[in-house]
GROMACS .gro file of C-alpha atoms in nm:
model
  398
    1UNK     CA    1   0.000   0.000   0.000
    2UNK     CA    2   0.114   0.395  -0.071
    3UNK     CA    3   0.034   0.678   0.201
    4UNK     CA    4   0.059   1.019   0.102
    5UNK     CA    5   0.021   1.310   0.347
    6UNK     CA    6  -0.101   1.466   0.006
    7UNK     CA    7  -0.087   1.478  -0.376
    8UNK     CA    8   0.136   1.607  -0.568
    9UNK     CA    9   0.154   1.899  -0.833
   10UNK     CA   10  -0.039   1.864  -1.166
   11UNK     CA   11   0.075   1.925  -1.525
   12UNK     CA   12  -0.058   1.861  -1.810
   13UNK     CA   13   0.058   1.709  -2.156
   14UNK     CA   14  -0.081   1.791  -2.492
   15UNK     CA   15   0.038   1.561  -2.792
   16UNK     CA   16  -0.004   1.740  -3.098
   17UNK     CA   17   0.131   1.417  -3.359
   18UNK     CA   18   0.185   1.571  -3.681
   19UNK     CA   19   0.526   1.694  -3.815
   20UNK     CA   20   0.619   1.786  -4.181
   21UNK     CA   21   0.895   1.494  -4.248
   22UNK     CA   22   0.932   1.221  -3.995
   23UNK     CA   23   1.404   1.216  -3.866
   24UNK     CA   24   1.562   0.918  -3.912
   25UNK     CA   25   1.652   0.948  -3.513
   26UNK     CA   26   1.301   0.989  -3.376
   27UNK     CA   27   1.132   0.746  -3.218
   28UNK     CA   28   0.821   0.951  -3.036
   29UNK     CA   29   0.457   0.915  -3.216
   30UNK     CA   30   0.531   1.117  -3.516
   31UNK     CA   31   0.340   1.048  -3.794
   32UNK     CA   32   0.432   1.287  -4.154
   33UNK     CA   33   0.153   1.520  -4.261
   34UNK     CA   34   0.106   1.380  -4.612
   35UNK     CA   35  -0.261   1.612  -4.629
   36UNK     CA   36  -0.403   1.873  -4.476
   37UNK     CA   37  -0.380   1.830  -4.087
   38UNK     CA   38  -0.732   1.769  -3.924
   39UNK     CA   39  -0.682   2.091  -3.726
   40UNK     CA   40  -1.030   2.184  -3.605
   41UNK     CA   41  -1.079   1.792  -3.548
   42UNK     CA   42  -0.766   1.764  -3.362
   43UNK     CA   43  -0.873   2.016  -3.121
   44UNK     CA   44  -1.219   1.907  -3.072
   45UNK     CA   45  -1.088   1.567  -3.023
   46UNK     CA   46  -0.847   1.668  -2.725
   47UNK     CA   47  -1.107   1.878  -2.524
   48UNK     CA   48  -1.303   1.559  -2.529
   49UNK     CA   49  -1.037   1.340  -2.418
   50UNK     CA   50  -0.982   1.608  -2.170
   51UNK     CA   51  -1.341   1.586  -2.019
   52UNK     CA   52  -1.312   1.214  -2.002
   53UNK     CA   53  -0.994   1.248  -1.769
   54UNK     CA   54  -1.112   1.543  -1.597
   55UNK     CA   55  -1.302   1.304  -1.295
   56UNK     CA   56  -0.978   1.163  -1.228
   57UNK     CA   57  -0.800   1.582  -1.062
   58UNK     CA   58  -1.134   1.696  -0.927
   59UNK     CA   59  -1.085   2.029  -0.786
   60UNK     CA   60  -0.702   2.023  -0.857
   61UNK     CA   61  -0.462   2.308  -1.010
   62UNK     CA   62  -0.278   2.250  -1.318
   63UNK     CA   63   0.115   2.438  -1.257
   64UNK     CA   64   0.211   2.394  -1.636
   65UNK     CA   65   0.091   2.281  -1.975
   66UNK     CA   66   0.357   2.131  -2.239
   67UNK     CA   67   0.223   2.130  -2.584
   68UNK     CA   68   0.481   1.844  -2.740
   69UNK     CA   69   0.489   1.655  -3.109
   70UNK     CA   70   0.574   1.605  -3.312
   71UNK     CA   71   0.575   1.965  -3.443
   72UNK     CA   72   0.299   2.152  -3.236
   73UNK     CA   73   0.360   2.447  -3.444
   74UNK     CA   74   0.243   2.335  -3.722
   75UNK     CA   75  -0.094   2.438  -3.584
   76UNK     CA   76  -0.213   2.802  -3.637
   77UNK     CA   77  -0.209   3.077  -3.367
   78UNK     CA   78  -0.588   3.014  -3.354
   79UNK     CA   79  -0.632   2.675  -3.293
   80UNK     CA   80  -0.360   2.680  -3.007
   81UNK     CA   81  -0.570   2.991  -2.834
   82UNK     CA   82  -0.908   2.721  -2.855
   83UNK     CA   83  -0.735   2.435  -2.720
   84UNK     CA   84  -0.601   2.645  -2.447
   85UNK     CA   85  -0.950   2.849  -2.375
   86UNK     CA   86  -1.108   2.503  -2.333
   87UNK     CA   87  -0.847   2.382  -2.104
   88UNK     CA   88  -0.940   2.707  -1.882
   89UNK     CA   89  -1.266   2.652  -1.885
   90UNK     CA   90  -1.221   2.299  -1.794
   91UNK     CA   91  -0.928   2.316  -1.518
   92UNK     CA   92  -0.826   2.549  -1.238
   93UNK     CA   93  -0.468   2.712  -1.397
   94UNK     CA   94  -0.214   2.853  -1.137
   95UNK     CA   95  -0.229   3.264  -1.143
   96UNK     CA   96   0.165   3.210  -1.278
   97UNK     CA   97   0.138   2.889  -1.497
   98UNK     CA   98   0.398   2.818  -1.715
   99UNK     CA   99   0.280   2.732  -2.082
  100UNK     CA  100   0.530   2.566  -2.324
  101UNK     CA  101   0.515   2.558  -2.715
  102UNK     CA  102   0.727   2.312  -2.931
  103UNK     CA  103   0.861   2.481  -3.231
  104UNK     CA  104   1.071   2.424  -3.575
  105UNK     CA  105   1.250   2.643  -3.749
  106UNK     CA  106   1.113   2.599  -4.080
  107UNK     CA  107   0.725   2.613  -3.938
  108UNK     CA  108   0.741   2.992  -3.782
  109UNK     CA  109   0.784   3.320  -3.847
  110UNK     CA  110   0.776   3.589  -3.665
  111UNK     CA  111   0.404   3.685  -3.700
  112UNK     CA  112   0.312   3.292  -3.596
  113UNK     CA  113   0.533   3.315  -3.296
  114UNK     CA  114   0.326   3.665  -3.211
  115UNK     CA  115   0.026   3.486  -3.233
  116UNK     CA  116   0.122   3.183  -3.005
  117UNK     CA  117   0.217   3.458  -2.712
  118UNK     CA  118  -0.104   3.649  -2.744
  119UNK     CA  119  -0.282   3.296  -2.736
  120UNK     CA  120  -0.068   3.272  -2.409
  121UNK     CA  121   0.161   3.037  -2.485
  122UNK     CA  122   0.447   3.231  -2.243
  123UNK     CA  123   0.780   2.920  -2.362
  124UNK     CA  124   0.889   2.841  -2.609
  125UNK     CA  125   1.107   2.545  -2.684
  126UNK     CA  126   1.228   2.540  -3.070
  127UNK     CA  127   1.425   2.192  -3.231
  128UNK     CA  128   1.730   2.338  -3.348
  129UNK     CA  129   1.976   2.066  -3.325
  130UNK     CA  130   2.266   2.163  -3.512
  131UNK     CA  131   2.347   2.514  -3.692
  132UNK     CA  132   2.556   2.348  -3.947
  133UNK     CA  133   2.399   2.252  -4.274
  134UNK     CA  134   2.579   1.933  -4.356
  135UNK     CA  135   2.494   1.820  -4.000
  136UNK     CA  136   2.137   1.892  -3.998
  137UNK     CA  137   2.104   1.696  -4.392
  138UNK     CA  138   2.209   1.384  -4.190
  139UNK     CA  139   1.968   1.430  -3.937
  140UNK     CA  140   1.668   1.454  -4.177
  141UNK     CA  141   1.573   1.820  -4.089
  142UNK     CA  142   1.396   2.025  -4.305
  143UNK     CA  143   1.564   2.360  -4.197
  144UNK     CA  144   1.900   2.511  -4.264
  145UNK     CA  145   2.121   2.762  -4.064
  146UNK     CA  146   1.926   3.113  -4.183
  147UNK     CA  147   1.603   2.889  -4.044
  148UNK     CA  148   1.768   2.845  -3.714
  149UNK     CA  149   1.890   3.184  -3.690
  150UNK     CA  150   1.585   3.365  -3.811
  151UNK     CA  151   1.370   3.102  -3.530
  152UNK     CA  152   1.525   3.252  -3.238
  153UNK     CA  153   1.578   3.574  -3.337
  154UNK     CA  154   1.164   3.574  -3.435
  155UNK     CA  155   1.103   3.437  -3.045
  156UNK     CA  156   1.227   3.773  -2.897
  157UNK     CA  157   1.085   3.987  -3.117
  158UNK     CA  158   0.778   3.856  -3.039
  159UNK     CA  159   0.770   3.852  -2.718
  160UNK     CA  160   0.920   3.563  -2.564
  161UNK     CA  161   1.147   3.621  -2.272
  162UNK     CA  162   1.166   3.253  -2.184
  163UNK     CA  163   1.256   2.991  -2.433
  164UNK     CA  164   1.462   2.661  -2.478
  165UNK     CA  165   1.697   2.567  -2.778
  166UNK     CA  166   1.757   2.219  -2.829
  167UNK     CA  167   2.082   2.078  -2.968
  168UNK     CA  168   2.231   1.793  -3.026
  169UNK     CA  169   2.600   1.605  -3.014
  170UNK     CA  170   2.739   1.304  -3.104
  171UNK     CA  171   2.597   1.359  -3.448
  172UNK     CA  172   2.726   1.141  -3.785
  173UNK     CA  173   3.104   1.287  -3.833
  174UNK     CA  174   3.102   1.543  -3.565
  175UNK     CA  175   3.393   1.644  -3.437
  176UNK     CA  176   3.474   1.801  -3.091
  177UNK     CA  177   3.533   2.187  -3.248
  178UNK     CA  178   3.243   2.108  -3.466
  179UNK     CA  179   2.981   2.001  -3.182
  180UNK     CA  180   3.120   2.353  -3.001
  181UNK     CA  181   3.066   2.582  -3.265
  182UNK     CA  182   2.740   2.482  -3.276
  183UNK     CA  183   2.679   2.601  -2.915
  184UNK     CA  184   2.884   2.853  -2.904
  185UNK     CA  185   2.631   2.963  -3.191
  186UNK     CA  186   2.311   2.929  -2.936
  187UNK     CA  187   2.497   3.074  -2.661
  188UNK     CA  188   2.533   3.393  -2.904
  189UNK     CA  189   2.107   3.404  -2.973
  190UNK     CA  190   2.106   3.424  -2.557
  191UNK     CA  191   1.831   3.159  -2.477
  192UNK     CA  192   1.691   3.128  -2.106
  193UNK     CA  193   1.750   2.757  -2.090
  194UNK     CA  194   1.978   2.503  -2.357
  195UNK     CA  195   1.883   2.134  -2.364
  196UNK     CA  196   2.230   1.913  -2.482
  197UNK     CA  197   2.131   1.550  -2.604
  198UNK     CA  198   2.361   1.312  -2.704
  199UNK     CA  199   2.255   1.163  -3.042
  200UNK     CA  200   2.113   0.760  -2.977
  201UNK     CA  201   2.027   0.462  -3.189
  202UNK     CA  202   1.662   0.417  -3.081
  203UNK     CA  203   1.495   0.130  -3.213
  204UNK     CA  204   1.191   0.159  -3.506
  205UNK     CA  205   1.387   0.419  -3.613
  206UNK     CA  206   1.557   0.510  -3.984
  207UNK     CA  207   1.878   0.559  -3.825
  208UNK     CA  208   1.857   0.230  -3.660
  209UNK     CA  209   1.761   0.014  -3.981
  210UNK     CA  210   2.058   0.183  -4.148
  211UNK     CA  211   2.301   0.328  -3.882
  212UNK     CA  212   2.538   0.638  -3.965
  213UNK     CA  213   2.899   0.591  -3.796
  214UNK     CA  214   2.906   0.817  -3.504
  215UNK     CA  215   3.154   0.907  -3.317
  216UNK     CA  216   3.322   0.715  -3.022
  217UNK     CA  217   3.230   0.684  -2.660
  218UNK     CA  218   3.515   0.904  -2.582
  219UNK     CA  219   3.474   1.193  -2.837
  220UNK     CA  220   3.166   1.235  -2.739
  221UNK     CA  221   3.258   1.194  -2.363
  222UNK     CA  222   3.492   1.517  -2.476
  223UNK     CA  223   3.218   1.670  -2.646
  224UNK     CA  224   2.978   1.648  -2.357
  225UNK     CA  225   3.280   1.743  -2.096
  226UNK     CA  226   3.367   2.084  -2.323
  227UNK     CA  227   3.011   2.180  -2.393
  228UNK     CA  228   2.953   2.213  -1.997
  229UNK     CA  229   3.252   2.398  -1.939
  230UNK     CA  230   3.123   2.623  -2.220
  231UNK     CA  231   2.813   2.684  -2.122
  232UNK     CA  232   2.896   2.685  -1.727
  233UNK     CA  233   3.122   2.974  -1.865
  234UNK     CA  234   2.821   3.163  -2.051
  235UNK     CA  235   2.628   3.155  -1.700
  236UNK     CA  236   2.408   2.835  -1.758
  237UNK     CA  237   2.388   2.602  -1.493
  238UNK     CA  238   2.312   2.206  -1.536
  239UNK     CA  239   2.016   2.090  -1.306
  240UNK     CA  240   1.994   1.789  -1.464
  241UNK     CA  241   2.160   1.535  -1.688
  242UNK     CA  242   2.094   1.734  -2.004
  243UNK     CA  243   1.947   2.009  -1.911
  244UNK     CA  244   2.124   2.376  -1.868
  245UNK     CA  245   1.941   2.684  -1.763
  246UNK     CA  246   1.988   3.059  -1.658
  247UNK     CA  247   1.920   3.087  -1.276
  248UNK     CA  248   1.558   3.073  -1.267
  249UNK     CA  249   1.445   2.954  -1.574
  250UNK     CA  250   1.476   2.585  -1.495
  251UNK     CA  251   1.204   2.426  -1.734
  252UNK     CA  252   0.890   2.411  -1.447
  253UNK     CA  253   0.731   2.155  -1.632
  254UNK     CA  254   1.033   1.844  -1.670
  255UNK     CA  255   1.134   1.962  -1.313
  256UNK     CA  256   0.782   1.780  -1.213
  257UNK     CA  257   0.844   1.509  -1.462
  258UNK     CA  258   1.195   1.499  -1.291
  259UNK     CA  259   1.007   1.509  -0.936
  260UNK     CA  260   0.741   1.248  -0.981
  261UNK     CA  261   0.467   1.493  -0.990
  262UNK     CA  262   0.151   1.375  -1.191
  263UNK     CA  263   0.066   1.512  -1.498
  264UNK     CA  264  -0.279   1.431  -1.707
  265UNK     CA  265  -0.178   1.400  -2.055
  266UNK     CA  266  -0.426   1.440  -2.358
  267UNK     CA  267  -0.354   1.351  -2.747
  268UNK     CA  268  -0.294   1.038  -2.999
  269UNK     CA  269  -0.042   0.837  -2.761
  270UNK     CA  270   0.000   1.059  -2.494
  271UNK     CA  271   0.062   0.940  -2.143
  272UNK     CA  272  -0.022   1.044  -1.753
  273UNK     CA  273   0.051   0.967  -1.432
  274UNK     CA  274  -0.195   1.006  -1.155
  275UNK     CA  275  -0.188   0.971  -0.764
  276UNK     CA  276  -0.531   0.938  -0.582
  277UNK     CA  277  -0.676   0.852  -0.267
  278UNK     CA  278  -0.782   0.451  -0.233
  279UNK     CA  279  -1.154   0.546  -0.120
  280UNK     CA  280  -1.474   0.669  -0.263
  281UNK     CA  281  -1.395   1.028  -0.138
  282UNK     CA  282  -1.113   1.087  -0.408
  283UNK     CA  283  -0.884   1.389  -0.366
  284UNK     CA  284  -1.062   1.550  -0.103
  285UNK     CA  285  -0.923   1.284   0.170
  286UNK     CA  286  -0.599   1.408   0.114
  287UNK     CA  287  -0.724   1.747   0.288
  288UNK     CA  288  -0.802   1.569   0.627
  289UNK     CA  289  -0.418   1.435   0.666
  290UNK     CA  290  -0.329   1.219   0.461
  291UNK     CA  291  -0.419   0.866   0.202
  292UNK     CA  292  -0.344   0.535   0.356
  293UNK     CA  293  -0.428   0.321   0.028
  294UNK     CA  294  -0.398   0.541  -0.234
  295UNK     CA  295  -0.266   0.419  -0.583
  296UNK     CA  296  -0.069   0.563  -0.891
  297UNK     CA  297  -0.198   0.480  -1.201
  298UNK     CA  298  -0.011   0.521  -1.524
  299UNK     CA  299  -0.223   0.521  -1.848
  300UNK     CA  300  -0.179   0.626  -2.219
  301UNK     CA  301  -0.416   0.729  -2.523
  302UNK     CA  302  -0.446   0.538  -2.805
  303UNK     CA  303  -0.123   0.598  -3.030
  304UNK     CA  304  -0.260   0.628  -3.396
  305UNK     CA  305  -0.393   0.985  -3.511
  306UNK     CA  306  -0.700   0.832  -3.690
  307UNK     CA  307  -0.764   0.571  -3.403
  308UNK     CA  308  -0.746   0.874  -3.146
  309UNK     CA  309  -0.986   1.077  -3.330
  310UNK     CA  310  -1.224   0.866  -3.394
  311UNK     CA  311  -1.284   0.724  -3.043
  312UNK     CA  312  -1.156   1.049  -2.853
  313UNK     CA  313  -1.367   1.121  -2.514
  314UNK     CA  314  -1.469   0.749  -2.507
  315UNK     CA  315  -1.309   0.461  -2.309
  316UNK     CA  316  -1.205   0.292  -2.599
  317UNK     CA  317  -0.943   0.558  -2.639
  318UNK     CA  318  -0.748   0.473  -2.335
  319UNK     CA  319  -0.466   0.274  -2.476
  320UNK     CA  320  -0.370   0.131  -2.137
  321UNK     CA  321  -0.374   0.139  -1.814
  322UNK     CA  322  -0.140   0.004  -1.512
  323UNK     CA  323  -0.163   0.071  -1.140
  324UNK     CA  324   0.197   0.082  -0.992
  325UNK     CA  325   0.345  -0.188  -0.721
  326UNK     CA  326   0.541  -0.016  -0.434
  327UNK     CA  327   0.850  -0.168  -0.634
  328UNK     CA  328   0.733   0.054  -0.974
  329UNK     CA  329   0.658   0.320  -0.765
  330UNK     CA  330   1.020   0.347  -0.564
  331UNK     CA  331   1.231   0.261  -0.884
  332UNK     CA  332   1.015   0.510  -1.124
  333UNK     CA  333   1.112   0.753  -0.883
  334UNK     CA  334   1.472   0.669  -0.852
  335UNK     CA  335   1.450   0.675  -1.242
  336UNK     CA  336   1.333   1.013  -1.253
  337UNK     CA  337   1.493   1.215  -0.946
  338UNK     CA  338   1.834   1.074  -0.990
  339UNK     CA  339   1.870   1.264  -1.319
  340UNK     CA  340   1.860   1.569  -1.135
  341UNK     CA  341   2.190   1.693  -1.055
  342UNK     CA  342   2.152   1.815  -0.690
  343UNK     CA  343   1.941   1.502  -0.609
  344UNK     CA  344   1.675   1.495  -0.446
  345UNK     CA  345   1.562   1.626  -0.045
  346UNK     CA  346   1.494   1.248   0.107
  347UNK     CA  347   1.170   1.339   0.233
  348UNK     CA  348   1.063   1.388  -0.115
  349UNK     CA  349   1.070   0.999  -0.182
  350UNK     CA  350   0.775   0.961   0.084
  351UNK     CA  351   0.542   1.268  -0.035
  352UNK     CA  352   0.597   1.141  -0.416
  353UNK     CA  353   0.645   0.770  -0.373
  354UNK     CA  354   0.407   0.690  -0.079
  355UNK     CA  355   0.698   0.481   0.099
  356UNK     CA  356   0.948   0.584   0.317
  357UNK     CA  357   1.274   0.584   0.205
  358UNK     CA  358   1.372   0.297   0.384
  359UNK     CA  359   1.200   0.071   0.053
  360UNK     CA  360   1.528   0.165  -0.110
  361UNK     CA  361   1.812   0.154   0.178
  362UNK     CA  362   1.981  -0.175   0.020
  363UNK     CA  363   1.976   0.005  -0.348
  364UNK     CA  364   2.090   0.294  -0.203
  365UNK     CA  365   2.353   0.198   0.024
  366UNK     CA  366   2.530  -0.047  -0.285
  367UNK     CA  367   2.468   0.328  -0.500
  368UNK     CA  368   2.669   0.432  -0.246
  369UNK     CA  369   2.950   0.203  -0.169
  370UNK     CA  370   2.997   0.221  -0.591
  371UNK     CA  371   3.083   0.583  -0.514
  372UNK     CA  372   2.774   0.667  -0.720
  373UNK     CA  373   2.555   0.853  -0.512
  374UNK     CA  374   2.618   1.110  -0.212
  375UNK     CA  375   2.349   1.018   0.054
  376UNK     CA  376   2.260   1.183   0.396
  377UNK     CA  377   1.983   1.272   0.634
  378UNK     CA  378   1.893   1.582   0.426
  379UNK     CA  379   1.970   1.510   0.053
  380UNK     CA  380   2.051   1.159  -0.212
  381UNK     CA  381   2.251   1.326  -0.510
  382UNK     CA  382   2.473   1.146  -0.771
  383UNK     CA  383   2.868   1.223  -0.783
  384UNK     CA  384   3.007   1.352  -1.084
  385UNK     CA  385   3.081   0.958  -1.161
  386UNK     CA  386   2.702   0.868  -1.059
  387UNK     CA  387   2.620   1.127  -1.354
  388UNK     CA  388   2.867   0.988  -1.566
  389UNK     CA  389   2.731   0.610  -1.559
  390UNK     CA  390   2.415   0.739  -1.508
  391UNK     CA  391   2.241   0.424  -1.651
  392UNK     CA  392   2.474   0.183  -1.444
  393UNK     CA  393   2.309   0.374  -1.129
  394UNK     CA  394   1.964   0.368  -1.256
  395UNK     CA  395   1.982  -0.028  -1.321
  396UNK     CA  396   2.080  -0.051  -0.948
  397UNK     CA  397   1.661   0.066  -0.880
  398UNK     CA  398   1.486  -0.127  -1.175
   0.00000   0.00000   0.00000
């Protein structure tokens, strides 16, 4: 059984599935516009699905909403200000919510971007990847350079004072110099917050059915070593394993992710997480000191566009649904917190995990005795090695 003195913050997840060409790298439910996107459809289709999850955070307060793809922007200025007037009128928003667009260069301009931020979308985070052109031809991209320049200069005059470039390393043929120009370039265009992922063979994946030689586990160890120098240098501090922000512009809504908040999510594939009291009495009991017996459920939406819309709202959209054993619940936290470079505050593993940190103690003391975690009374963090073999830590917990 879980016990929670009470639940956790809310977020919310929109999956918007469309992009214009489907990377060789990607492996998230992307499917190529070949026609003209269902738009109208699409948005009717998620304020249903919305409805049908809204029993499930009564009376609860949504902290941030992440519009993801796919390539969200795609979408016009107008339908993004309907989907997000529905979700007001359907959900209690915190007075200072943060609201997060994905973007490609290549889909905006600056008079899109305007109408995003007067829709209230207030961050923006915009694929950029690489700012070299033979780079981004191997990764499948459908923008060049003056794109990715033009992209973030069209986010500030717009009106964004908050957004996210990611990049990428590791890439086909990338050297060291090469993979630091390129964010020495972003650095330059001043974003609030710099996500640095190294490039992966996923499977189901282009790249994967024919792989590109990359380069070895110890350029891009130098490459990823470098790049945080460079951008601890330009004033951007790592909170977690690939992300980098300007203080106070850590990314609200992965920092819950991160923390094993819960988070509804809405869309062809998309997934939540939910904590809620084991009674009849839902959320409410958590107001009169705490859950004995409450459960978190993970469950998902139907993955294919056409699938989604057609049954959207009804229970036949829910793709699946699993209620999590203490043993899911402590290593899905472990999974999630560890990435965070300054750990975690132990007490946290009871108010998001329902179990006290005791569950863990073996896990945690072999973490330890590898030299891969830093563990106290007040705090679990990895070491610098912990963050290096980050999945040799992780396995310890599944």
């Amino acid at each position: 059984m879980l016990n929670f003195a009470s639940l956790p913050p809310l977020s919310l997840y929109v999956h918007i599935p469309w992009c214009v060409r489907k990377c060789p790298y990607c492996d998230f439910n992307s499917h190529e516009a070949r026609s003209d996107i269902p738009e109208q459809e699409y948005i009717d289709a998620l304020l249903r699905d919305l409805e049908q999850d809204l029993p499930r955070v009564w009376g609860r307060i949504v902290h941030t909403i992440f519009i993801g793809g796919g390539t969200p922007s795609l979408f016009s200025p107008e339908a993004i200000d309907r989907l997000l007037s529905g979700i007001r009128a359907r959900l209690p928003l915190d007075q200072n919510i943060e609201i997060t667009l994905e973007a490609n260069p290549g889909t905006v301009e600056l008079e899109r971007f305007k109408g995003f931020r007067t829709a209230g979308i207030n961050r923006l985070s915009i694929g950029i990847q690489s700012f070299d052109e033979e780079k981004l031809k191997a990764l499948g991209r459908i923008h060049g350079r003056a794109e990715a320049l033009r992209a973030a200069e069209a986010a500030r005059a717009a009106g964004f004072d908050n957004f996210n470039f990611d990049l990428m390393f590791g890439l086909p043929g990338q050297s060291v110099e090469q993979a630091l120009a390129d964010m020495r370039t972003a650095i330059d265009l001043h974003p609030t917050h710099l996500s640095a992922y190294q490039l992966t063979i996923e499977p189901n994946t282009l790249f994967h059915a024919r792989p590109p030689t990359l380069p070895d586990d110890d350029i891009t160890w130098d490459m990823q070593s470098r790049l945080q120098t460079e951008l601890a240098t330009a004033g951007y501090r790592q909170y977690e394993v690939s992300a980098y922000a300007r203080p106070g512009y850590e990314c609200r809504h992965n920092l819950n992710y991160w923390k094993f908040g819960d988070y509804l999510g809405i869309g062809a594939g998309a997934h939540a997480k939910i904590t809620a009291a084991g009674d009849a009495q839902g959320c409410a009991s958590a107001a009169r000191g705490g859950m004995p017996g409450a459960a978190i459920t993970r469950l998902w939406k139907v993955k294919h566009p056409n699938e989604y819309l057609r049954t959207a709202g009804m229970p036949e959209s829910i793709g699946g649904e699993q209620k999590l054993s203490r043993h899911d619940a402590a290593a899905e936290f472990m999974l999630n917190a560890l990435r965070l470079v300054d750990g975690f505050p132990s007490p946290l593993f009871q108010e998001r995990a329902g179990l006290p940190i005791s569950a863990c103690e073996p896990e945690l003391a072999l973490a330890e005795n590898k030299g891969l975690i830093e563990w106290d009374t007040r705090a679990i963090r990895p070491t610098p090695q912990g963050r290096r073999f980050l999945n040799n830590l992780l396995e310890l917990f599944v």
